[in-house]
CSV table of C-alpha atoms in Angstrom, one decimal:
chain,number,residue,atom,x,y,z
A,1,UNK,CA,105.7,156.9,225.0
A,2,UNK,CA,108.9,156.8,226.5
A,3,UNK,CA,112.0,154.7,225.7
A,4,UNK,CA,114.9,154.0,228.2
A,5,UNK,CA,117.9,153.6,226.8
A,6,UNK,CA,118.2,149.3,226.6
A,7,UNK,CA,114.9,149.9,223.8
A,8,UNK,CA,116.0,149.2,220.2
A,9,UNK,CA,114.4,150.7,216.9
A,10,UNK,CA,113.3,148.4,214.0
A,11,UNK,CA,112.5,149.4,210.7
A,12,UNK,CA,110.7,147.8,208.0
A,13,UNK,CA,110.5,148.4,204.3
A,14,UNK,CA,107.9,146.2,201.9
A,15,UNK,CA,108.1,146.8,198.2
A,16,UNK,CA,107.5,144.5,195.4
A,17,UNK,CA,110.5,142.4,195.4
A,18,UNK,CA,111.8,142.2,198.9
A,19,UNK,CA,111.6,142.5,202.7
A,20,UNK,CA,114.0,144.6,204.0
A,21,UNK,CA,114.1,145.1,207.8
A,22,UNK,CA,116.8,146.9,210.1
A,23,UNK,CA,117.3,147.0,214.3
A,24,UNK,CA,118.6,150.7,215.3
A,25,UNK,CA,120.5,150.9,219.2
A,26,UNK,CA,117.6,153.5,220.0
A,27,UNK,CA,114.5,154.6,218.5
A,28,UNK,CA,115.0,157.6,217.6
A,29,UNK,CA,118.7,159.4,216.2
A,30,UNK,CA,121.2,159.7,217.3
A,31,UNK,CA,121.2,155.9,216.9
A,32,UNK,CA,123.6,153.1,215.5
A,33,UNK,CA,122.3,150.9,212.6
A,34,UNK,CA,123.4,147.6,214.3
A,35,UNK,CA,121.7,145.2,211.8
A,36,UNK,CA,120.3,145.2,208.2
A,37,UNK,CA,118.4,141.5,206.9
A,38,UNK,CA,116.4,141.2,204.5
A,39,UNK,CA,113.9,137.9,202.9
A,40,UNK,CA,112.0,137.2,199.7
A,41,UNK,CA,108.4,138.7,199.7
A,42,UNK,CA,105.4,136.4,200.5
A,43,UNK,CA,107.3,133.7,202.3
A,44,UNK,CA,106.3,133.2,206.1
A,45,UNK,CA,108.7,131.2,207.5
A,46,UNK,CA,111.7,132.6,205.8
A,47,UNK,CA,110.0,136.2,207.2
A,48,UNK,CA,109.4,134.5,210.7
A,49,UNK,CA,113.2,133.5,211.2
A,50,UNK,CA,114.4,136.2,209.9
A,51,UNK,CA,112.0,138.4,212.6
A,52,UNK,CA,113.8,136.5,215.3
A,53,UNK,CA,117.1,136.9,214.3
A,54,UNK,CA,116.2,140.5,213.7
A,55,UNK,CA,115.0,140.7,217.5
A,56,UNK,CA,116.5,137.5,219.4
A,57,UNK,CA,114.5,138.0,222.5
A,58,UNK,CA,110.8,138.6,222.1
A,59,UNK,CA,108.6,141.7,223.2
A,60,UNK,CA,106.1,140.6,225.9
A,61,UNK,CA,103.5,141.7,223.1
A,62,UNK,CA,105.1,139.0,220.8
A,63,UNK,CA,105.2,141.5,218.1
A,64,UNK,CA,108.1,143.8,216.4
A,65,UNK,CA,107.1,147.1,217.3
A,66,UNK,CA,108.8,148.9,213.9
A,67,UNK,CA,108.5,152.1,211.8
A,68,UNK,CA,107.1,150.6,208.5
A,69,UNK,CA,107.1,151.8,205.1
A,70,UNK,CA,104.9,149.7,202.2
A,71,UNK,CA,104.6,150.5,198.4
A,72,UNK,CA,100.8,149.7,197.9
A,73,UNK,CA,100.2,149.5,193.9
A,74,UNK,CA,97.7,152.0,193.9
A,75,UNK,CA,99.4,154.7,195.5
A,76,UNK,CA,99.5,158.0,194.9
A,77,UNK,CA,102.1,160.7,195.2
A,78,UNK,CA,101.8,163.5,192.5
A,79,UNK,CA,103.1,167.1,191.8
A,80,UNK,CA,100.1,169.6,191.3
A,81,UNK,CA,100.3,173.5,191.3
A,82,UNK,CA,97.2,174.6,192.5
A,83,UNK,CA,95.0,177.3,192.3
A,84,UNK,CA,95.6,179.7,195.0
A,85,UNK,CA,92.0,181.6,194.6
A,86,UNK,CA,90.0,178.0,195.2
A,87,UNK,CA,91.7,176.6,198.1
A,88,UNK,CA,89.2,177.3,200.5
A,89,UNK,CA,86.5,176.0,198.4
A,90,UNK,CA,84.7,173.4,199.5
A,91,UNK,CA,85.3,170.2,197.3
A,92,UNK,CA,88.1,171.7,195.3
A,93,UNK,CA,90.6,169.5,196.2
A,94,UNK,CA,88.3,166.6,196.0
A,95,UNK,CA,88.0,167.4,192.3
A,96,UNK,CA,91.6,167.6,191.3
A,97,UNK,CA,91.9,164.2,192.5
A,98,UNK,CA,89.0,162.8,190.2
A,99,UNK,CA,89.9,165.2,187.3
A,100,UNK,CA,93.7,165.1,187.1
A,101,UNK,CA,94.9,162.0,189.0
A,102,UNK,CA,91.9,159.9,188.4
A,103,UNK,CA,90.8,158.6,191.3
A,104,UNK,CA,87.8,158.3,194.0
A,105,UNK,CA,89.0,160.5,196.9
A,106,UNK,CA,86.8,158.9,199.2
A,107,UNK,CA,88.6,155.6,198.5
A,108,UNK,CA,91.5,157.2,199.5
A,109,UNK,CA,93.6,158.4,202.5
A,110,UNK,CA,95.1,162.0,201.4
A,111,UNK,CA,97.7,164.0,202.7
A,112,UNK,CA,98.5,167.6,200.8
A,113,UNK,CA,102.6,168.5,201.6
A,114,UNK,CA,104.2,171.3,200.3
A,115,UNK,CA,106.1,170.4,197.3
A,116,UNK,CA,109.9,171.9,198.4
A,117,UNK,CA,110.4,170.6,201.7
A,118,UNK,CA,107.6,168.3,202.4
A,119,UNK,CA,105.7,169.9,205.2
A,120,UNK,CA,101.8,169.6,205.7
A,121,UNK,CA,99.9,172.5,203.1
A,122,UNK,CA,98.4,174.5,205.2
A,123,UNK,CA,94.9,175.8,203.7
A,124,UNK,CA,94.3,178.7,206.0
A,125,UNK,CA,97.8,180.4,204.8
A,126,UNK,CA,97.6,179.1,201.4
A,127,UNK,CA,100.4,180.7,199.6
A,128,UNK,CA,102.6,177.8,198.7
A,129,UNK,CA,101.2,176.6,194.9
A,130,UNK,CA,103.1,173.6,194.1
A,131,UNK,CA,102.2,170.8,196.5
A,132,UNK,CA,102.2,166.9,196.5
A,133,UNK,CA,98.8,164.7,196.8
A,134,UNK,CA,100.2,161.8,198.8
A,135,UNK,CA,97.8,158.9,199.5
A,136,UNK,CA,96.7,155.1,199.2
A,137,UNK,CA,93.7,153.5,199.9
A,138,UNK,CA,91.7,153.1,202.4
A,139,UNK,CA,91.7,149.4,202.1
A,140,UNK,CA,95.1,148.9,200.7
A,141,UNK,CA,96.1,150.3,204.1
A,142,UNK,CA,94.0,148.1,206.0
A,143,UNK,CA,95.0,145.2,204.4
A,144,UNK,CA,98.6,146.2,204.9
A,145,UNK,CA,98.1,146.7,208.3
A,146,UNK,CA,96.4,142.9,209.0
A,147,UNK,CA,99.3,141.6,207.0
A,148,UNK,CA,101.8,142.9,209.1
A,149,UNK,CA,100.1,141.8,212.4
A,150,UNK,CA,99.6,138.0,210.5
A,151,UNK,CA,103.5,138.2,210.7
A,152,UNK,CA,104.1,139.6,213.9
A,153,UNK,CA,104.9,143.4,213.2
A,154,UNK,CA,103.2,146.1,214.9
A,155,UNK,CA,103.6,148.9,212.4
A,156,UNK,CA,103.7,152.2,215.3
A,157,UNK,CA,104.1,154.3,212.3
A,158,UNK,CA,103.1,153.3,208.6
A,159,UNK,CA,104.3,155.1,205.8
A,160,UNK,CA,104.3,155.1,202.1
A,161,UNK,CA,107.6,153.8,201.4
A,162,UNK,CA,107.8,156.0,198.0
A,163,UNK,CA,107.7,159.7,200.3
A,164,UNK,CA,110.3,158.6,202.7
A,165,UNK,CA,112.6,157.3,199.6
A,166,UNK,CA,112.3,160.6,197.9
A,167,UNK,CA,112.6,162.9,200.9
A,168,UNK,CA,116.1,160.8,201.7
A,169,UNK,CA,117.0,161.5,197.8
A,170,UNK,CA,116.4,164.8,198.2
A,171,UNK,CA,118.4,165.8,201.2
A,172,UNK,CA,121.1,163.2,200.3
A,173,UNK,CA,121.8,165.6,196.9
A,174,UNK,CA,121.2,168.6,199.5
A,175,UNK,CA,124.2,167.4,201.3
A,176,UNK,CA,125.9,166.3,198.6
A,177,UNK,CA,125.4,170.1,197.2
A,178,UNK,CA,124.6,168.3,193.9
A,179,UNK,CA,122.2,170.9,191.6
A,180,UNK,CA,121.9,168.3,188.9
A,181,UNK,CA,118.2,167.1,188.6
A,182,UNK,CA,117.8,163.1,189.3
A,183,UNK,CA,114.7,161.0,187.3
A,184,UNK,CA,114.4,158.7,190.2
A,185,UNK,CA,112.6,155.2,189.1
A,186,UNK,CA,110.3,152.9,190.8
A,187,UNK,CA,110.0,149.8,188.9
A,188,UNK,CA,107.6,147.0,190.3
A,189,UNK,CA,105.4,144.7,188.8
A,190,UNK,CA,102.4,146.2,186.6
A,191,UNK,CA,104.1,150.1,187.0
A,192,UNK,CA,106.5,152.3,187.3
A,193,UNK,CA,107.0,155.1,189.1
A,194,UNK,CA,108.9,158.1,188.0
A,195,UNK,CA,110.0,161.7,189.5
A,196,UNK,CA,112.2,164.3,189.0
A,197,UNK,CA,113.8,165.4,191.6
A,198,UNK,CA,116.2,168.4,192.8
A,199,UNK,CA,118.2,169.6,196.5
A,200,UNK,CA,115.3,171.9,196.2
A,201,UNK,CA,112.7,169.2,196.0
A,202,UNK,CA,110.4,166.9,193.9
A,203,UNK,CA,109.9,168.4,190.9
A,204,UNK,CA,107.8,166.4,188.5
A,205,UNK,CA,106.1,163.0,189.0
A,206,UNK,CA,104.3,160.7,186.6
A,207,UNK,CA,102.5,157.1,187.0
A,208,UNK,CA,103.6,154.5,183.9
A,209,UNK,CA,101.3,151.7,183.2
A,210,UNK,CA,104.5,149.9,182.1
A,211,UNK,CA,106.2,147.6,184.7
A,212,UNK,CA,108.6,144.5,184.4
A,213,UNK,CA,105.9,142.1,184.0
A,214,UNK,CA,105.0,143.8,180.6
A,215,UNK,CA,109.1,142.8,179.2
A,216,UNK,CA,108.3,138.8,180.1
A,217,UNK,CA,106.2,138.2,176.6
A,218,UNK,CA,109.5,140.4,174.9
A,219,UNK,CA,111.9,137.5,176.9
A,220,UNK,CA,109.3,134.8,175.8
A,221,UNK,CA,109.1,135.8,172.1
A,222,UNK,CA,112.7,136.9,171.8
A,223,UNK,CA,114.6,134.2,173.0
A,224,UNK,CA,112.0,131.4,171.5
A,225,UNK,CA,110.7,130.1,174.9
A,226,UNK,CA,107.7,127.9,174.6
A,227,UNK,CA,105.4,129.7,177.7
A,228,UNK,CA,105.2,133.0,179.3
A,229,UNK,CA,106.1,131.0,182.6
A,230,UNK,CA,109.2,129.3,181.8
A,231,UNK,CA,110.1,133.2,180.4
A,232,UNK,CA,109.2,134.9,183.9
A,233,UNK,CA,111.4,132.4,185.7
A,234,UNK,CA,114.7,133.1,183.3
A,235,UNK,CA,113.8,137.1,183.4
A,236,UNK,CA,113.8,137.1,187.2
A,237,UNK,CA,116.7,134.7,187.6
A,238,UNK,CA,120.3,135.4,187.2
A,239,UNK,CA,121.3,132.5,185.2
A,240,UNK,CA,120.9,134.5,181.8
A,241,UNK,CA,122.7,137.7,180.9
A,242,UNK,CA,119.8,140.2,179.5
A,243,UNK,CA,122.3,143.4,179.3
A,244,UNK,CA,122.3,142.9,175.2
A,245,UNK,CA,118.2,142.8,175.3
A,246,UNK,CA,118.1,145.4,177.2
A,247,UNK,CA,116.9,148.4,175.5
A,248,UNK,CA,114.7,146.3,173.3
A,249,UNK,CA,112.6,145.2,176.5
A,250,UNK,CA,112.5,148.8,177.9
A,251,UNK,CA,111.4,150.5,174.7
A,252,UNK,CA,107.8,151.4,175.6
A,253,UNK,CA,108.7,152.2,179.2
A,254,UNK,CA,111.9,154.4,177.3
A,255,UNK,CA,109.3,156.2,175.5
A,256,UNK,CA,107.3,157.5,178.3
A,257,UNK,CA,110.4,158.6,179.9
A,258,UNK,CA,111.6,160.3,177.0
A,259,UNK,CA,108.3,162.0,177.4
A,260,UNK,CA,108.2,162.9,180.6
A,261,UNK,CA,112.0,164.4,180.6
A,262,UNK,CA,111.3,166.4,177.7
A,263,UNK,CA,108.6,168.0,179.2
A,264,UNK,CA,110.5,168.6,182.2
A,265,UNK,CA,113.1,170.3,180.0
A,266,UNK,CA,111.5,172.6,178.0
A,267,UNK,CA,109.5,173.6,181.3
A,268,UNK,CA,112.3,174.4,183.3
A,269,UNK,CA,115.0,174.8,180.8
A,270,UNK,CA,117.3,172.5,183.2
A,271,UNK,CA,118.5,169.0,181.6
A,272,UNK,CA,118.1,165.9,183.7
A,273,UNK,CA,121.7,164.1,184.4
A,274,UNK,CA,121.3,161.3,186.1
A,275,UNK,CA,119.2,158.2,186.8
A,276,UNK,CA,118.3,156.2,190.2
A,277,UNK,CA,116.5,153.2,190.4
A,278,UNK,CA,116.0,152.2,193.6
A,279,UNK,CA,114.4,148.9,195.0
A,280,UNK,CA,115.6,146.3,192.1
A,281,UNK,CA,117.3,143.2,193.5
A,282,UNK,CA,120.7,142.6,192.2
A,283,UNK,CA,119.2,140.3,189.5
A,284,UNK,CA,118.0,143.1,187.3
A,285,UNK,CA,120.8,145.6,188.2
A,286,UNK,CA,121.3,145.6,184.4
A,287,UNK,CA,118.0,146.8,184.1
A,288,UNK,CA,119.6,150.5,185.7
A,289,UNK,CA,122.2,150.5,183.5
A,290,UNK,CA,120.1,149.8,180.3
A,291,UNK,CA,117.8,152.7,181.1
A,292,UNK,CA,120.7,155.1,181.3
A,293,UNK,CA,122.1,153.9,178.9
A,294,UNK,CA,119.6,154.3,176.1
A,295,UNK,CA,118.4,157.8,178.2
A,296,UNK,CA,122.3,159.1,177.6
A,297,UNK,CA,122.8,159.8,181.2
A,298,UNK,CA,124.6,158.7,184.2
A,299,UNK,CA,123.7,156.5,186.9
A,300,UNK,CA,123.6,158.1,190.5
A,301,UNK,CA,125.6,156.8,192.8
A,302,UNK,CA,124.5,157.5,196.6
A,303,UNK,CA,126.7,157.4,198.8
A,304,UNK,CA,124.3,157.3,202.2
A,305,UNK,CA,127.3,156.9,204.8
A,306,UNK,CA,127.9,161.1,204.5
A,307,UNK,CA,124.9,162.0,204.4
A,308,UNK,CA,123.4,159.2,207.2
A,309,UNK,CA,126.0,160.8,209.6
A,310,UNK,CA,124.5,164.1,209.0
A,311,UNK,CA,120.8,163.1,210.5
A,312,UNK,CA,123.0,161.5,213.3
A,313,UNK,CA,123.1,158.1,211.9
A,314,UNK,CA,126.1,156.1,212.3
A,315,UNK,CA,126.4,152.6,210.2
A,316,UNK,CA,128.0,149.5,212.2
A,317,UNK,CA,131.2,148.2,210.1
A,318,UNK,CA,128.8,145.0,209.6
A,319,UNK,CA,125.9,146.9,207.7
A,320,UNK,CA,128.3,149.5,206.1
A,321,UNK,CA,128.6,147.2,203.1
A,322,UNK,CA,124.5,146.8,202.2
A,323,UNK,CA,124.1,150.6,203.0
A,324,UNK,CA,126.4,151.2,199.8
A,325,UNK,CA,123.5,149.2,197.5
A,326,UNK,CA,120.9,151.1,196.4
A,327,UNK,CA,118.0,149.0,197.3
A,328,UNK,CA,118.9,149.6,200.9
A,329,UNK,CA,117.9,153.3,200.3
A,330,UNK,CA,114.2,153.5,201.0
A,331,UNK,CA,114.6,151.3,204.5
A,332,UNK,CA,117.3,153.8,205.6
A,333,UNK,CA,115.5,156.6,204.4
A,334,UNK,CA,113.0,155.4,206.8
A,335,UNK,CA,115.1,156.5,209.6
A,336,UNK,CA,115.9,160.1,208.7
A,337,UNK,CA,114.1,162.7,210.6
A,338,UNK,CA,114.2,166.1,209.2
A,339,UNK,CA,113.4,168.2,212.3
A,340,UNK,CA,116.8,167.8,213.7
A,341,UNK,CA,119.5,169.6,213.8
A,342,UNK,CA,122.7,168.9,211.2
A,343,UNK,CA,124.9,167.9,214.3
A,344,UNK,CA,127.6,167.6,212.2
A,345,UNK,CA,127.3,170.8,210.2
A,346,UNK,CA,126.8,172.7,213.9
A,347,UNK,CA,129.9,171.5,215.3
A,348,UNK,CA,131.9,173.0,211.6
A,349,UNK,CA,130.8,175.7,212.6
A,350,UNK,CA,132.5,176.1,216.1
């Protein structure tokens, strides 16, 4: 399809506590990111306003034609080394999905990427061993899909939100020439998911069955409230300052992380040294804090602009400011393409 030079880009990003859209000056980089808007999840007319601020005059298909990524709670995005000598069987890789990740592949739409850089696993060479099941289901992306047409978004390209966060983590501490490894946190409603990352990749990833709905009944029994409801509203409010009950409500989810570092640890022989939580509105921004906190590490703080400018992405002085938050990360990771050229870098070198 080709773009003259008057089309704009849009981006969209759905997770579990907002929706975070963005218009680009072109498509494709080198672009400018002119604006950055986002609206509470599940609310159509706030979503529809917003849309049309977003994109003041219309398509003539009535739709936003965007680049969308969603975070569909059964997802799946998982580390695996495989065996090299079984690759070509038929059904093999059918069978690590049922036996180590625990789900129906046939439910599922699967993509196999190499686990350092992200490119499609190619079975006829098979010679890389560490790769990354990536997939959702069938249905979840189907649904997505008729949800975003309800609202008038026409998703040309949708994408699991969670690989386009971490591939923008990655580079960003690439760029950055950081060589500490990052426990990067996705905390929605009924899980979290956590990862491991490196410059040199994704390293380690692990599903939690322990989300922020799972600390209400702590909020509820802790500060006397008489129903789980009236609890759910203070938690996700900001009127209440919950920095003091923090490591109290995260203690199971502290656990499993405990677990899942020291594992990391003793395998590699590295030490994780910093923390990222990415997608949490500014309500539960002590939530990041707590978890480092009681983990005894630091919290990560991106700074995209560097690195943005790199993929030939320039921020306009009005977005500049939302970029620097961290939930801003996965919709601008959106944007990123890795098969160009580091302009910048190319012209240092001149």
């Amino acid at each position: 399809m080709f773009f003259s030079q008057k089309t704009k880009g849009y981006f969209v990003e759905l997770n579990d506590h907002a929706v975070m859209l963005a218009r680009t000056s072109s498509p494709t980089a080198p672009f400018v990111v002119e604006e950055m808007l986002e609206c509470p999840p599940g609310d159509a007319a706030m979503l529809t306003a917003t849309l049309n601020q977003l994109q003041p005059k219309k398509s003539p298909s009535g739709y936003l034609h965007a680049t969308v990524g969603i975070y569909p709670p059964k997802r799946l995005l998982r580390r695996h080394s495989l065996e090299l000598k079984r690759v070509k069987e038929p059904g093999y890789f059918a069978e690590v999905c049922s036996q180590q990740f625990r789900i129906e592949p046939d439910k599922y739409s699967l993509a196999i990427l190499n686990a350092n850089d992200g490119t499609d696993f190619d079975v006829a060479k098979g010679v890389q061993k560490d790769v990354l099941f990536c997939g959702l289901l069938a249905d979840e992306a189907a649904s997505a899909q008729t949800g975003l047409l309800e609202s008038s978004i026409y998703p040309e390209r949708l994408e699991l939100g969670t690989i386009a966060a971490l591939g923008g983590v990655v580079d960003c501490l690439s760029h950055a020439k950081s060589k500490t490894p990052t426990l990067v946190l996705e905390i929605g409603s009924d899980a979290t998911h956590s990862f491991i990352v490196t410059a040199g990749g994704l390293e380690a990833s692990r599903p939690i069955p322990q989300g922020l709905d799972a600390m209400v009944p702590i909020v509820q029994k802790e500060l006397g409230l008489k129903d789980e409801e009236s609890a759910r509203k203070l938690f996700y409010s900001n009127t209440f300052d919950f920095t003091g009950m923090g490591p109290l409500l995260i203690k199971k989810l502290l656990k499993e992380l405990q677990s899942s570092i020291g594992f990391y640890e003793v395998q590699t022989g590295q030490s994780v040294g910093q923390v990222l939580t990415t997608q949490l509105s500014p309500k539960l921004a002590w939530l990041d804090v707590a978890i480092a906190s009681s983990l005894g590490v630091t919290n990560l703080k991106l700074d995209a602009g560097p690195w943005l400018q790199s993929r030939q992405i320039t921020l306009a002085e009005s977005v500049a400011r939302n970029a620097r938050e961290i939930r801003w990360f996965g919709l601008l990771s959106l944007m990123a393409q890795y098969n160009l050229v580091h302009a910048v870098a190319a012209e240092e070198k001149k």
